[in-house]
Amino acid sequence: MCAKQLITNRIAQPKRRAHSQSVSFPDESSRSRSSSLNPYPRGLAHAVGWCALLVSSAACGPTDAGGSKSAKSYLDAGDLRSAEISIGSHLKAYPESGPGHWLMGRLRLRQGDPAAAEVDFRRALRYGVAADQIFPELADALLAQEKYNALIDELANKKMGDPAADAALQTAVANAYARQNMVEPAELAVAAALTSLANYQPARVLQARLMAGRGQLPEAMTLINELLAKGGPTEPAWTLKGDLLVQAKAPQVEIVDAYAKAAKLGPNAVHPHTMLMSIFMRKRDFAAATTQLTSMLSGLPRHPNTGYFDAYLAFELGDYQRARFVMLKLLAGAPDNETFLLLAGRIELALGSTQAAQSVFEKVVLASPGSAQGRRLYAQTLLANGFPEKAIDTLRPALRGGDLQVESFALAARTYQALGNQRAEEEAFATAARIDPQHPLVRTAQALTLLGKGEHDAGLTQLQQVADSDTGTDADLTLIRNSIRLNRLELAQKAIDRLEAKLPGASMPNVFRGEAALAANDTAGARGFFEAAPGSPWRAFAPACRYQPPRFWASCWRR
């Protein structure tokens, strides 16, 4: 009798709910948590369970078994797109296929959609797939959603018949404890995993991580090197080595090498990919970041970290339209995520949508009053929108905090200037200069003060000096916009060329060239520059933009 015939109480399949994950983007100085300890080796019972289910399904008809086998082969080969098509077709024909839902769960987990994976794993269990086969991967899905207490409550006391499955499950339970800083129960679960399967590498990796957490960094590094030498390289082992190197403040080349090896071995592992992108974006190595993002889009197409870095890289490269498009999709699934909101607001600022940016940053400050970055950005938009009094009120908590930040005092100086409070302006500048006199923001703010006082030559000269010495682009953008505003078009063209050297392939240099051409009354040249900008939406906006007066073209391009 087939699995389908064994189900006597037919249950309507619920609609898949959109998932919302908490997302963190670690920096090198933080000791990050373990990512995943997958893939778990499959023991004999797993293989027998799979074959038995296929035999059972085969009794219902050859298409069920054949479809499952075909889907499994695509999934095992890493062809996720073909696997999704095959599994989807299989489940459409056999909606109560346990193996089909198991495969769909594995696919969703690898795509970075653990909430959907959980739904399919539970359906597979309902439709007859053995617990030994489901529980370890269900635990992975719960871990990825940070449902630690749910995992512990449901699975901590389960005992699998297959030693490898039991070791995998106990290791997942140990991770759930460890990520809540519950060290003693985590160690007990690790011991249980190693009792089920001696030298089970994911458990030994977690053992090393717990050692490092106790301050035994040399011992943890010795153990992880031993595991890599004797047990063979695995994604979790290389990921942990990267984390230990970060904790030991090792040379960045060694850290990148460890995470790169982990990412290569685990194309669906979130943590090493996230760490690599964080490092590359911090270094402003956009070529390396682009290559790494391509890997994330392939291996983790549904994961919110992938979408975030897609938008962040587009933003840094000046492709604000794409950045906005990606962020809108992310915020639809996680509307209160502070990291997403901060980037979304910065994108709106870059597009000149200061009212939209103000609304976004206000939401951040209301939800997280202690966010210094949120307060700075909110104050910046308030200042841009003509509310300097409210801007300085927003900044005051950051200015009084014990953690003095250059950015806050530099912005305060500009705000006091707008309020006409020269004494407070000078005090804020002096404080910022004491913290870091050579900080680009301090020097940029000083240049803007000179421009505000009408000292245009001195202000533009200082902006040019900052842009020449800083690898960032804030001073370049400020210099270009003010040069065009003041009709210093030769200086603007030189600044645009420098921006293009910093952002090869980005759209903004040609957009600025178009604006400069309009300032010179060269409408034909401006049209050419707008059309030539990489990713230009000009043709899509043709009815709305091309027949408007040329002075509206730049704002229309950014819409």
mmCIF file of N, CA, C and O in Angstrom, residues 355-445:
data_model
loop_
_atom_site.group_PDB
_atom_site.id
_atom_site.type_symbol
_atom_site.label_atom_id
_atom_site.label_comp_id
_atom_site.label_asym_id
_atom_site.label_seq_id
_atom_site.Cartn_x
_atom_site.Cartn_y
_atom_site.Cartn_z
ATOM 1 N N GLN A 355 12.085 63.903 1.808
ATOM 2 C CA GLN A 355 10.892 63.678 2.630
ATOM 3 C C GLN A 355 10.715 62.193 2.928
ATOM 4 O O GLN A 355 10.411 61.803 4.058
ATOM 5 N N ALA A 356 10.916 61.355 1.896
ATOM 6 C CA ALA A 356 10.815 59.906 2.103
ATOM 7 C C ALA A 356 11.894 59.431 3.067
ATOM 8 O O ALA A 356 11.638 58.606 3.959
ATOM 9 N N ALA A 357 13.109 59.967 2.912
ATOM 10 C CA ALA A 357 14.204 59.590 3.811
ATOM 11 C C ALA A 357 13.879 59.986 5.243
ATOM 12 O O ALA A 357 14.141 59.230 6.192
ATOM 13 N N GLN A 358 13.302 61.172 5.419
ATOM 14 C CA GLN A 358 12.953 61.628 6.772
ATOM 15 C C GLN A 358 11.971 60.670 7.433
ATOM 16 O O GLN A 358 12.119 60.329 8.615
ATOM 17 N N SER A 359 10.987 60.203 6.694
ATOM 18 C CA SER A 359 10.003 59.274 7.249
ATOM 19 C C SER A 359 10.650 57.961 7.673
ATOM 20 O O SER A 359 10.336 57.398 8.729
ATOM 21 N N VAL A 360 11.599 57.473 6.835
ATOM 22 C CA VAL A 360 12.270 56.211 7.138
ATOM 23 C C VAL A 360 13.113 56.343 8.403
ATOM 24 O O VAL A 360 13.042 55.509 9.316
ATOM 25 N N PHE A 361 13.913 57.409 8.484
ATOM 26 C CA PHE A 361 14.798 57.571 9.640
ATOM 27 C C PHE A 361 14.016 57.875 10.920
ATOM 28 O O PHE A 361 14.435 57.492 12.017
ATOM 29 N N GLU A 362 12.896 58.564 10.785
ATOM 30 C CA GLU A 362 12.055 58.802 11.957
ATOM 31 C C GLU A 362 11.568 57.477 12.543
ATOM 32 O O GLU A 362 11.538 57.289 13.760
ATOM 33 N N LYS A 363 11.238 56.541 11.659
ATOM 34 C CA LYS A 363 10.798 55.221 12.112
ATOM 35 C C LYS A 363 11.917 54.511 12.875
ATOM 36 O O LYS A 363 11.675 53.876 13.911
ATOM 37 N N VAL A 364 13.146 54.655 12.400
ATOM 38 C CA VAL A 364 14.290 54.024 13.083
ATOM 39 C C VAL A 364 14.474 54.622 14.473
ATOM 40 O O VAL A 364 14.648 53.905 15.460
ATOM 41 N N VAL A 365 14.439 55.949 14.565
ATOM 42 C CA VAL A 365 14.686 56.615 15.851
ATOM 43 C C VAL A 365 13.584 56.292 16.856
ATOM 44 O O VAL A 365 13.859 56.080 18.043
ATOM 45 N N LEU A 366 12.347 56.224 16.392
ATOM 46 C CA LEU A 366 11.247 55.890 17.302
ATOM 47 C C LEU A 366 11.373 54.462 17.829
ATOM 48 O O LEU A 366 11.078 54.183 18.988
ATOM 49 N N ALA A 367 11.827 53.554 16.956
ATOM 50 C CA ALA A 367 11.958 52.158 17.367
ATOM 51 C C ALA A 367 13.233 51.914 18.165
ATOM 52 O O ALA A 367 13.255 51.068 19.069
ATOM 53 N N SER A 368 14.314 52.642 17.845
ATOM 54 C CA SER A 368 15.613 52.449 18.518
ATOM 55 C C SER A 368 16.180 53.810 18.904
ATOM 56 O O SER A 368 17.055 54.343 18.212
ATOM 57 N N PRO A 369 15.712 54.403 19.992
ATOM 58 C CA PRO A 369 16.183 55.746 20.375
ATOM 59 C C PRO A 369 17.688 55.815 20.607
ATOM 60 O O PRO A 369 18.281 56.888 20.492
ATOM 61 N N GLY A 370 18.308 54.682 20.933
ATOM 62 C CA GLY A 370 19.746 54.684 21.201
ATOM 63 C C GLY A 370 20.612 54.531 19.966
ATOM 64 O O GLY A 370 21.839 54.504 20.071
ATOM 65 N N SER A 371 20.022 54.462 18.790
ATOM 66 C CA SER A 371 20.791 54.291 17.559
ATOM 67 C C SER A 371 21.429 55.609 17.149
ATOM 68 O O SER A 371 20.756 56.519 16.643
ATOM 69 N N ALA A 372 22.751 55.724 17.374
ATOM 70 C CA ALA A 372 23.451 56.966 17.030
ATOM 71 C C ALA A 372 23.411 57.216 15.524
ATOM 72 O O ALA A 372 23.221 58.354 15.078
ATOM 73 N N GLN A 373 23.583 56.160 14.734
ATOM 74 C CA GLN A 373 23.545 56.330 13.283
ATOM 75 C C GLN A 373 22.150 56.762 12.825
ATOM 76 O O GLN A 373 22.012 57.639 11.964
ATOM 77 N N GLY A 374 21.129 56.157 13.414
ATOM 78 C CA GLY A 374 19.778 56.550 13.061
ATOM 79 C C GLY A 374 19.511 58.014 13.377
ATOM 80 O O GLY A 374 18.893 58.738 12.585
ATOM 81 N N ARG A 375 19.976 58.466 14.536
ATOM 82 C CA ARG A 375 19.781 59.870 14.923
ATOM 83 C C ARG A 375 20.530 60.812 13.974
ATOM 84 O O ARG A 375 20.010 61.868 13.594
ATOM 85 N N ARG A 376 21.760 60.445 13.622
ATOM 86 C CA ARG A 376 22.530 61.303 12.711
ATOM 87 C C ARG A 376 21.820 61.444 11.363
ATOM 88 O O ARG A 376 21.692 62.548 10.820
ATOM 89 N N LEU A 377 21.387 60.325 10.813
ATOM 90 C CA LEU A 377 20.756 60.368 9.498
ATOM 91 C C LEU A 377 19.418 61.095 9.550
ATOM 92 O O LEU A 377 19.054 61.826 8.614
ATOM 93 N N TYR A 378 18.675 60.896 10.640
ATOM 94 C CA TYR A 378 17.409 61.611 10.789
ATOM 95 C C TYR A 378 17.667 63.118 10.889
ATOM 96 O O TYR A 378 16.983 63.934 10.239
ATOM 97 N N ALA A 379 18.664 63.494 11.692
ATOM 98 C CA ALA A 379 19.003 64.916 11.819
ATOM 99 C C ALA A 379 19.463 65.492 10.483
ATOM 100 O O ALA A 379 19.130 66.634 10.135
ATOM 101 N N GLN A 380 20.227 64.709 9.727
ATOM 102 C CA GLN A 380 20.703 65.166 8.421
ATOM 103 C C GLN A 380 19.536 65.471 7.486
ATOM 104 O O GLN A 380 19.536 66.482 6.774
ATOM 105 N N THR A 381 18.528 64.609 7.483
ATOM 106 C CA THR A 381 17.383 64.846 6.604
ATOM 107 C C THR A 381 16.534 66.014 7.114
ATOM 108 O O THR A 381 16.004 66.791 6.317
ATOM 109 N N LEU A 382 16.409 66.132 8.430
ATOM 110 C CA LEU A 382 15.688 67.286 8.966
ATOM 111 C C LEU A 382 16.360 68.592 8.566
ATOM 112 O O LEU A 382 15.697 69.572 8.196
ATOM 113 N N LEU A 383 17.694 68.606 8.617
ATOM 114 C CA LEU A 383 18.445 69.793 8.211
ATOM 115 C C LEU A 383 18.220 70.084 6.729
ATOM 116 O O LEU A 383 17.991 71.239 6.329
ATOM 117 N N ALA A 384 18.253 69.025 5.911
ATOM 118 C CA ALA A 384 18.037 69.202 4.473
ATOM 119 C C ALA A 384 16.629 69.697 4.165
ATOM 120 O O ALA A 384 16.415 70.414 3.179
ATOM 121 N N ASN A 385 15.673 69.310 5.000
ATOM 122 C CA ASN A 385 14.288 69.711 4.770
ATOM 123 C C ASN A 385 13.915 71.017 5.460
ATOM 124 O O ASN A 385 12.748 71.414 5.466
ATOM 125 N N GLY A 386 14.926 71.685 6.062
ATOM 126 C CA GLY A 386 14.683 73.006 6.627
ATOM 127 C C GLY A 386 14.193 73.023 8.050
ATOM 128 O O GLY A 386 13.503 73.967 8.463
ATOM 129 N N PHE A 387 14.549 72.005 8.850
ATOM 130 C CA PHE A 387 14.138 71.958 10.256
ATOM 131 C C PHE A 387 15.362 71.850 11.161
ATOM 132 O O PHE A 387 15.572 70.843 11.848
ATOM 133 N N PRO A 388 16.226 72.890 11.191
ATOM 134 C CA PRO A 388 17.463 72.787 11.988
ATOM 135 C C PRO A 388 17.210 72.665 13.486
ATOM 136 O O PRO A 388 17.972 71.994 14.186
ATOM 137 N N GLU A 389 16.120 73.298 14.003
ATOM 138 C CA GLU A 389 15.848 73.186 15.442
ATOM 139 C C GLU A 389 15.557 71.742 15.827
ATOM 140 O O GLU A 389 16.077 71.210 16.811
ATOM 141 N N LYS A 390 14.708 71.099 15.024
ATOM 142 C CA LYS A 390 14.381 69.703 15.306
ATOM 143 C C LYS A 390 15.601 68.807 15.092
ATOM 144 O O LYS A 390 15.792 67.811 15.790
ATOM 145 N N ALA A 391 16.453 69.191 14.131
ATOM 146 C CA ALA A 391 17.662 68.404 13.858
ATOM 147 C C ALA A 391 18.595 68.407 15.069
ATOM 148 O O ALA A 391 19.116 67.357 15.463
ATOM 149 N N ILE A 392 18.792 69.572 15.671
ATOM 150 C CA ILE A 392 19.726 69.631 16.805
ATOM 151 C C ILE A 392 19.108 68.942 18.022
ATOM 152 O O ILE A 392 19.827 68.311 18.819
ATOM 153 N N ASP A 393 17.785 69.012 18.178
ATOM 154 C CA ASP A 393 17.134 68.277 19.267
ATOM 155 C C ASP A 393 17.326 66.773 19.094
ATOM 156 O O ASP A 393 17.517 66.039 20.081
ATOM 157 N N THR A 394 17.296 66.313 17.862
ATOM 158 C CA THR A 394 17.490 64.886 17.566
ATOM 159 C C THR A 394 18.912 64.458 17.879
ATOM 160 O O THR A 394 19.163 63.350 18.368
ATOM 161 N N LEU A 395 19.872 65.354 17.610
ATOM 162 C CA LEU A 395 21.291 65.015 17.798
ATOM 163 C C LEU A 395 21.738 65.037 19.255
ATOM 164 O O LEU A 395 22.708 64.366 19.617
ATOM 165 N N ARG A 396 21.071 65.812 20.098
ATOM 166 C CA ARG A 396 21.578 66.048 21.466
ATOM 167 C C ARG A 396 21.885 64.764 22.242
ATOM 168 O O ARG A 396 22.932 64.684 22.903
ATOM 169 N N PRO A 397 21.010 63.740 22.224
ATOM 170 C CA PRO A 397 21.359 62.516 22.965
ATOM 171 C C PRO A 397 22.665 61.887 22.490
ATOM 172 O O PRO A 397 23.424 61.356 23.299
ATOM 173 N N ALA A 398 22.941 61.959 21.183
ATOM 174 C CA ALA A 398 24.190 61.403 20.670
ATOM 175 C C ALA A 398 25.377 62.255 21.098
ATOM 176 O O ALA A 398 26.470 61.735 21.373
ATOM 177 N N LEU A 399 25.185 63.579 21.188
ATOM 178 C CA LEU A 399 26.276 64.466 21.574
ATOM 179 C C LEU A 399 26.630 64.316 23.051
ATOM 180 O O LEU A 399 27.770 64.540 23.454
ATOM 181 N N ARG A 400 25.659 63.915 23.860
ATOM 182 C CA ARG A 400 25.895 63.784 25.298
ATOM 183 C C ARG A 400 26.381 62.401 25.689
ATOM 184 O O ARG A 400 26.734 62.164 26.839
ATOM 185 N N GLY A 401 26.361 61.450 24.743
ATOM 186 C CA GLY A 401 26.763 60.088 25.059
ATOM 187 C C GLY A 401 28.246 60.000 25.352
ATOM 188 O O GLY A 401 29.044 60.858 24.959
ATOM 189 N N GLY A 402 28.613 58.963 26.052
ATOM 190 C CA GLY A 402 30.021 58.777 26.407
ATOM 191 C C GLY A 402 30.881 58.384 25.212
ATOM 192 O O GLY A 402 32.086 58.619 25.202
ATOM 193 N N ASP A 403 30.246 57.780 24.205
ATOM 194 C CA ASP A 403 30.989 57.336 23.027
ATOM 195 C C ASP A 403 31.010 58.473 22.010
ATOM 196 O O ASP A 403 30.092 58.629 21.199
ATOM 197 N N LEU A 404 32.026 59.320 22.073
ATOM 198 C CA LEU A 404 32.102 60.483 21.197
ATOM 199 C C LEU A 404 32.369 60.039 19.755
ATOM 200 O O LEU A 404 33.294 59.294 19.486
ATOM 201 N N GLN A 405 31.546 60.551 18.855
ATOM 202 C CA GLN A 405 31.678 60.178 17.455
ATOM 203 C C GLN A 405 31.833 61.435 16.616
ATOM 204 O O GLN A 405 31.042 62.388 16.746
ATOM 205 N N VAL A 406 32.832 61.400 15.736
ATOM 206 C CA VAL A 406 33.121 62.544 14.877
ATOM 207 C C VAL A 406 31.893 62.937 14.066
ATOM 208 O O VAL A 406 31.565 64.120 13.926
ATOM 209 N N GLU A 407 31.200 61.928 13.526
ATOM 210 C CA GLU A 407 30.089 62.199 12.621
ATOM 211 C C GLU A 407 29.025 63.067 13.282
ATOM 212 O O GLU A 407 28.482 63.993 12.665
ATOM 213 N N SER A 408 28.721 62.781 14.538
ATOM 214 C CA SER A 408 27.668 63.529 15.237
ATOM 215 C C SER A 408 28.060 64.992 15.434
ATOM 216 O O SER A 408 27.251 65.904 15.208
ATOM 217 N N PHE A 409 29.304 65.238 15.839
ATOM 218 C CA PHE A 409 29.725 66.616 16.100
ATOM 219 C C PHE A 409 29.921 67.405 14.810
ATOM 220 O O PHE A 409 29.640 68.610 14.766
ATOM 221 N N ALA A 410 30.369 66.744 13.747
ATOM 222 C CA ALA A 410 30.504 67.436 12.467
ATOM 223 C C ALA A 410 29.134 67.876 11.949
ATOM 224 O O ALA A 410 28.969 68.991 11.442
ATOM 225 N N LEU A 411 28.139 66.994 12.094
ATOM 226 C CA LEU A 411 26.789 67.352 11.665
ATOM 227 C C LEU A 411 26.203 68.431 12.574
ATOM 228 O O LEU A 411 25.510 69.345 12.099
ATOM 229 N N ALA A 412 26.497 68.359 13.863
ATOM 230 C CA ALA A 412 26.008 69.384 14.794
ATOM 231 C C ALA A 412 26.550 70.756 14.413
ATOM 232 O O ALA A 412 25.821 71.767 14.477
ATOM 233 N N ALA A 413 27.811 70.799 14.000
ATOM 234 C CA ALA A 413 28.396 72.084 13.609
ATOM 235 C C ALA A 413 27.652 72.685 12.424
ATOM 236 O O ALA A 413 27.333 73.887 12.408
ATOM 237 N N ARG A 414 27.327 71.845 11.432
ATOM 238 C CA ARG A 414 26.568 72.339 10.276
ATOM 239 C C ARG A 414 25.173 72.791 10.691
ATOM 240 O O ARG A 414 24.640 73.777 10.169
ATOM 241 N N THR A 415 24.575 72.088 11.653
ATOM 242 C CA THR A 415 23.229 72.442 12.096
ATOM 243 C C THR A 415 23.236 73.767 12.855
ATOM 244 O O THR A 415 22.364 74.626 12.656
ATOM 245 N N TYR A 416 24.234 73.952 13.725
ATOM 246 C CA TYR A 416 24.344 75.216 14.449
ATOM 247 C C TYR A 416 24.591 76.382 13.487
ATOM 248 O O TYR A 416 24.125 77.503 13.717
ATOM 249 N N GLN A 417 25.327 76.105 12.405
ATOM 250 C CA GLN A 417 25.542 77.144 11.397
ATOM 251 C C GLN A 417 24.208 77.570 10.791
ATOM 252 O O GLN A 417 23.946 78.767 10.615
ATOM 253 N N ALA A 418 23.351 76.575 10.483
ATOM 254 C CA ALA A 418 22.033 76.894 9.916
ATOM 255 C C ALA A 418 21.178 77.681 10.903
ATOM 256 O O ALA A 418 20.335 78.499 10.507
ATOM 257 N N LEU A 419 21.404 77.460 12.199
ATOM 258 C CA LEU A 419 20.657 78.180 13.231
ATOM 259 C C LEU A 419 21.263 79.548 13.532
ATOM 260 O O LEU A 419 20.679 80.333 14.296
ATOM 261 N N GLY A 420 22.442 79.832 12.958
ATOM 262 C CA GLY A 420 23.110 81.110 13.214
ATOM 263 C C GLY A 420 23.792 81.179 14.563
ATOM 264 O O GLY A 420 24.113 82.269 15.046
ATOM 265 N N ASN A 421 24.047 80.028 15.194
ATOM 266 C CA ASN A 421 24.692 79.989 16.507
ATOM 267 C C ASN A 421 26.186 79.732 16.297
ATOM 268 O O ASN A 421 26.655 78.597 16.328
ATOM 269 N N GLN A 422 26.939 80.830 16.060
ATOM 270 C CA GLN A 422 28.342 80.700 15.695
ATOM 271 C C GLN A 422 29.171 80.074 16.820
ATOM 272 O O GLN A 422 30.051 79.245 16.564
ATOM 273 N N ARG A 423 28.887 80.441 18.061
ATOM 274 C CA ARG A 423 29.672 79.909 19.176
ATOM 275 C C ARG A 423 29.499 78.392 19.293
ATOM 276 O O ARG A 423 30.478 77.657 19.430
ATOM 277 N N ALA A 424 28.245 77.925 19.241
ATOM 278 C CA ALA A 424 27.997 76.474 19.319
ATOM 279 C C ALA A 424 28.600 75.752 18.125
ATOM 280 O O ALA A 424 29.115 74.635 18.258
ATOM 281 N N GLU A 425 28.554 76.407 16.954
ATOM 282 C CA GLU A 425 29.146 75.809 15.752
ATOM 283 C C GLU A 425 30.638 75.592 15.943
ATOM 284 O O GLU A 425 31.179 74.512 15.657
ATOM 285 N N GLU A 426 31.328 76.613 16.448
ATOM 286 C CA GLU A 426 32.779 76.515 16.635
ATOM 287 C C GLU A 426 33.122 75.466 17.688
ATOM 288 O O GLU A 426 34.113 74.725 17.543
ATOM 289 N N GLU A 427 32.315 75.367 18.745
ATOM 290 C CA GLU A 427 32.570 74.363 19.787
ATOM 291 C C GLU A 427 32.396 72.950 19.233
ATOM 292 O O GLU A 427 33.180 72.041 19.548
ATOM 293 N N ALA A 428 31.364 72.757 18.412
ATOM 294 C CA ALA A 428 31.136 71.432 17.831
ATOM 295 C C ALA A 428 32.277 71.050 16.896
ATOM 296 O O ALA A 428 32.763 69.906 16.917
ATOM 297 N N PHE A 429 32.717 72.001 16.078
ATOM 298 C CA PHE A 429 33.851 71.725 15.194
ATOM 299 C C PHE A 429 35.104 71.413 16.001
ATOM 300 O O PHE A 429 35.876 70.498 15.651
ATOM 301 N N ALA A 430 35.328 72.157 17.074
ATOM 302 C CA ALA A 430 36.521 71.937 17.893
ATOM 303 C C ALA A 430 36.494 70.546 18.523
ATOM 304 O O ALA A 430 37.512 69.850 18.573
ATOM 305 N N THR A 431 35.316 70.107 18.974
ATOM 306 C CA THR A 431 35.190 68.767 19.559
ATOM 307 C C THR A 431 35.461 67.701 18.505
ATOM 308 O O THR A 431 36.204 66.741 18.758
ATOM 309 N N ALA A 432 34.871 67.869 17.326
ATOM 310 C CA ALA A 432 35.097 66.904 16.249
ATOM 311 C C ALA A 432 36.573 66.844 15.879
ATOM 312 O O ALA A 432 37.139 65.759 15.663
ATOM 313 N N ALA A 433 37.214 68.022 15.811
ATOM 314 C CA ALA A 433 38.629 68.066 15.437
ATOM 315 C C ALA A 433 39.512 67.430 16.507
ATOM 316 O O ALA A 433 40.543 66.833 16.197
ATOM 317 N N ARG A 434 39.121 67.555 17.784
ATOM 318 C CA ARG A 434 39.905 66.912 18.842
ATOM 319 C C ARG A 434 39.815 65.385 18.729
ATOM 320 O O ARG A 434 40.786 64.682 18.997
ATOM 321 N N ILE A 435 38.647 64.892 18.356
ATOM 322 C CA ILE A 435 38.479 63.442 18.231
ATOM 323 C C ILE A 435 39.317 62.912 17.071
ATOM 324 O O ILE A 435 40.047 61.930 17.210
ATOM 325 N N ASP A 436 39.234 63.569 15.913
ATOM 326 C CA ASP A 436 39.991 63.127 14.734
ATOM 327 C C ASP A 436 40.077 64.281 13.754
ATOM 328 O O ASP A 436 39.200 64.476 12.907
ATOM 329 N N PRO A 437 41.145 65.075 13.851
ATOM 330 C CA PRO A 437 41.239 66.287 13.020
ATOM 331 C C PRO A 437 41.310 66.013 11.524
ATOM 332 O O PRO A 437 40.964 66.874 10.721
ATOM 333 N N GLN A 438 41.754 64.814 11.149
ATOM 334 C CA GLN A 438 41.893 64.498 9.727
ATOM 335 C C GLN A 438 40.727 63.676 9.180
ATOM 336 O O GLN A 438 40.766 63.236 8.043
ATOM 337 N N HIS A 439 39.705 63.483 9.987
ATOM 338 C CA HIS A 439 38.559 62.697 9.522
ATOM 339 C C HIS A 439 37.917 63.399 8.318
ATOM 340 O O HIS A 439 37.672 64.612 8.348
ATOM 341 N N PRO A 440 37.630 62.655 7.233
ATOM 342 C CA PRO A 440 37.049 63.292 6.043
ATOM 343 C C PRO A 440 35.761 64.055 6.327
ATOM 344 O O PRO A 440 35.521 65.104 5.717
ATOM 345 N N LEU A 441 34.946 63.562 7.251
ATOM 346 C CA LEU A 441 33.702 64.264 7.544
ATOM 347 C C LEU A 441 33.951 65.617 8.207
ATOM 348 O O LEU A 441 33.220 66.577 7.963
ATOM 349 N N VAL A 442 34.964 65.689 9.062
ATOM 350 C CA VAL A 442 35.304 66.961 9.699
ATOM 351 C C VAL A 442 35.731 67.965 8.646
ATOM 352 O O VAL A 442 35.255 69.107 8.601
ATOM 353 N N ARG A 443 36.617 67.518 7.770
ATOM 354 C CA ARG A 443 37.129 68.426 6.737
ATOM 355 C C ARG A 443 36.040 68.797 5.731
ATOM 356 O O ARG A 443 35.983 69.937 5.253
ATOM 357 N N THR A 444 35.148 67.831 5.426
ATOM 358 C CA THR A 444 34.044 68.129 4.508
ATOM 359 C C THR A 444 33.083 69.129 5.137
ATOM 360 O O THR A 444 32.616 70.068 4.483
ATOM 361 N N ALA A 445 32.770 68.921 6.427
ATOM 362 C CA ALA A 445 31.878 69.849 7.113
ATOM 363 C C ALA A 445 32.485 71.252 7.179
ATOM 364 O O ALA A 445 31.780 72.258 7.025
#
